[in-house]
């Protein structure tokens, strides 16, 4: 078993409020984090906000406030949203934090000293959406940036450049030798193709063009360009120091197990970041996982289309008491690196089917039968080894294997598949008929087997739905913080388990009228 585990999200630009695309990634990462907390003792999750660059400078100017004021306000919106979604991160980093700025300056100086950063007069096409120079090969047929649909600006400047080309062969070799380095695996070829055409990259901008950035220590006429600043957060957040005097967290948690990012920024992570780490002589992360993108009603989310949805809006419109339903939907909406879609109707149908009708209902009716036939008591003779125990053990293994590859949607399907099996088992064995026929021991065994299985289901579903799982644990009287290694075949002990007034539905169906009223 791994001793320590470190997972990161991308850090979001703060020139707007968080939308459900950002939320998707933070939920995705939090589910992985919570799952691994059940397998590994020491786990750390880093998230945060990316606050420098020309876009922030321009937005702040237009709003008549300072860039820092804009960043403070918007960074808080992200924190509030993650709070609402029960994202259990260990640390929130802001690239305007002093410790981060200092280490980024030190990193830059170290690379300058090493000769991996050099000064160069350059004319290039700059996309302020990507905050990057694009090469003509990157543009679409109309000469626009393919991600932002806008013509890049021609910029001529003397900038510092990073010798990316020096590391090309080493990166190719690393990707080819480490199958799990880029996940899902189908993305690795894409990166290998991009590597064919790489050039050295600009890593600073003249202060006369961009003021809002970290100054180059030895040349204050230049600011460090956003990607070196942003990518370094993964190590500055742990207390990395160029002189080797690292904080405990860096010693304990680096290298990262997973960098979770969107497919649009895979190149920056699997090429630029890796080259920077190689140049610094820092160990490489174990895996970079690129997730797909979320569309709204099959359309790309954009301010101009006016279809941007905030996670808070979904919570309010469906009057959700906690974020579990949204977390569960998001986790299953985009399967293993593919794109996914959010619509009110799909959301409601999915969570009603899986969480209310399937899982919640099974627990509720089984507990009610236990109260009706046995006054809520588990008798010793109900407990025996049974086929559901073996099935649960197999599914647990499968879920763990899927999490090792960050495939949380397929893992959720496995867990719900186990609930399906349990529902089928109840329907096939019909404990209500057994009771009617006076076969009380058989009836009690069936109820025990199902409730005992629900303990395991709750532990497996907890990363997705922590509140629902807690409610299941309250009714089944076990500790939801158990580790997966503590799961035994028979988890429920003999004795009184529950009384009628303690039984509560763990998830209420979302009312169909919400979606109908919306449009
Ligand atoms: O790229 N669906 O910030 P960002 C899914 N600051 N994911 C989405 C999405 C959508 N519709 N829209 C955005 C940046 N994302 C940089 C990152 S990391 C060192 C620096 C994801 O605010 C996107 O793919 O544009 C990225 O992983 C994250 O949200 C932040 O995007």
Tab-separated table of N, CA and C and ligand atoms in Angstrom, residues 10-13 19 21-22 24-26 50 227 230-231 233-234 261-265 269 291-294 301, ligand 1:
chain	number	residue	atom	x	y	z
A	10	UNK	N	-6.474	21.606	-11.291
A	10	UNK	CA	-5.979	22.825	-11.935
A	10	UNK	C	-6.381	23.984	-11.033
A	11	UNK	N	-5.628	25.081	-11.096
A	11	UNK	CA	-6.053	26.264	-10.340
A	11	UNK	C	-6.792	27.175	-11.323
A	12	UNK	N	-7.951	27.656	-10.905
A	12	UNK	CA	-8.851	28.351	-11.834
A	12	UNK	C	-8.489	29.824	-12.000
A	13	UNK	N	-8.672	30.315	-13.221
A	13	UNK	CA	-8.542	31.761	-13.452
A	13	UNK	C	-9.667	32.453	-12.713
A	19	UNK	N	-18.082	28.065	-12.562
A	19	UNK	CA	-19.249	27.454	-13.225
A	19	UNK	C	-19.183	25.938	-13.061
A	21	UNK	N	-18.383	23.640	-15.000
A	21	UNK	CA	-17.196	23.005	-15.570
A	21	UNK	C	-16.073	22.975	-14.534
A	22	UNK	N	-15.868	24.117	-13.862
A	22	UNK	CA	-14.867	24.147	-12.787
A	22	UNK	C	-15.274	23.184	-11.665
A	24	UNK	N	-17.095	20.541	-11.847
A	24	UNK	CA	-16.913	19.150	-12.276
A	24	UNK	C	-15.522	18.660	-11.867
A	25	UNK	N	-14.511	19.470	-12.172
A	25	UNK	CA	-13.136	19.039	-11.888
A	25	UNK	C	-12.844	18.941	-10.385
A	26	UNK	N	-13.405	19.894	-9.615
A	26	UNK	CA	-13.115	19.875	-8.182
A	26	UNK	C	-13.849	18.700	-7.524
A	50	UNK	N	-5.665	30.865	-9.881
A	50	UNK	CA	-4.578	31.337	-10.731
A	50	UNK	C	-4.893	32.798	-11.038
A	227	UNK	N	2.275	30.632	-17.170
A	227	UNK	CA	2.348	29.177	-16.997
A	227	UNK	C	3.414	28.721	-16.002
A	230	UNK	N	1.813	29.539	-12.706
A	230	UNK	CA	0.680	28.678	-12.347
A	230	UNK	C	1.116	27.237	-12.056
A	231	UNK	N	1.922	26.673	-12.948
A	231	UNK	CA	2.283	25.261	-12.791
A	231	UNK	C	3.078	25.014	-11.503
A	233	UNK	N	2.601	26.036	-8.717
A	233	UNK	CA	1.764	25.941	-7.507
A	233	UNK	C	1.771	24.536	-6.904
A	234	UNK	N	1.949	23.537	-7.794
A	234	UNK	CA	1.873	22.152	-7.304
A	234	UNK	C	3.006	21.835	-6.319
A	261	UNK	N	-6.630	17.481	-14.394
A	261	UNK	CA	-6.756	18.706	-15.205
A	261	UNK	C	-7.700	18.454	-16.380
A	262	UNK	N	-8.127	19.552	-17.034
A	262	UNK	CA	-8.959	19.404	-18.228
A	262	UNK	C	-8.103	19.096	-19.445
A	263	UNK	N	-8.738	18.489	-20.445
A	263	UNK	CA	-8.008	18.077	-21.657
A	263	UNK	C	-7.375	19.267	-22.375
A	264	UNK	N	-7.952	20.479	-22.185
A	264	UNK	CA	-7.431	21.660	-22.883
A	264	UNK	C	-6.054	22.091	-22.386
A	265	UNK	N	-5.683	21.666	-21.186
A	265	UNK	CA	-4.387	22.116	-20.656
A	265	UNK	C	-3.415	20.952	-20.436
A	269	UNK	N	0.750	20.651	-19.012
A	269	UNK	CA	1.144	19.783	-17.898
A	269	UNK	C	2.098	18.661	-18.317
A	291	UNK	N	-9.341	15.154	-17.834
A	291	UNK	CA	-10.780	14.874	-17.939
A	291	UNK	C	-11.371	15.587	-19.153
A	292	UNK	N	-12.568	15.173	-19.534
A	292	UNK	CA	-13.261	15.804	-20.657
A	292	UNK	C	-13.955	17.086	-20.222
A	293	UNK	N	-14.708	17.664	-21.129
A	293	UNK	CA	-15.399	18.926	-20.841
A	293	UNK	C	-16.902	18.720	-20.709
A	294	UNK	N	-17.506	19.570	-19.896
A	294	UNK	CA	-18.952	19.519	-19.688
A	294	UNK	C	-19.625	20.573	-20.567
A	301	UNK	N	-20.306	25.920	-22.925
A	301	UNK	CA	-20.662	26.994	-21.994
A	301	UNK	C	-19.894	28.248	-22.373
B	1	LIG	O1	-6.862	26.683	-17.436
B	1	LIG	N1	-15.881	21.355	-18.361
B	1	LIG	O2	-7.857	27.884	-15.725
B	1	LIG	P1	-9.407	27.807	-16.168
B	1	LIG	C1	-14.897	20.735	-17.653
B	1	LIG	N2	-5.578	28.640	-14.789
B	1	LIG	N3	-13.803	21.359	-17.200
B	1	LIG	C2	-13.678	22.662	-17.463
B	1	LIG	C3	-14.650	23.390	-18.179
B	1	LIG	C4	-15.794	22.672	-18.648
B	1	LIG	N4	-16.762	23.241	-19.327
B	1	LIG	N5	-14.236	24.672	-18.260
B	1	LIG	C5	-13.040	24.740	-17.615
B	1	LIG	C6	-6.806	27.373	-16.439
B	1	LIG	N6	-12.705	23.529	-17.136
B	1	LIG	C7	-5.457	27.628	-15.764
B	1	LIG	C8	-4.981	26.328	-15.149
B	1	LIG	S1	-3.238	24.863	-13.755
B	1	LIG	C9	-1.640	25.020	-13.269
B	1	LIG	C10	-3.636	26.406	-14.486
B	1	LIG	C11	-11.485	23.151	-16.417
B	1	LIG	O3	-10.114	28.581	-15.135
B	1	LIG	C12	-10.244	23.350	-17.279
B	1	LIG	O4	-10.076	22.277	-18.160
B	1	LIG	O5	-9.549	28.186	-17.593
B	1	LIG	C13	-9.155	23.460	-16.236
B	1	LIG	O6	-8.671	22.178	-15.881
B	1	LIG	C14	-9.893	24.089	-15.037
B	1	LIG	O7	-11.297	24.002	-15.318
B	1	LIG	C15	-9.529	25.563	-14.853
B	1	LIG	O8	-9.747	26.265	-16.045
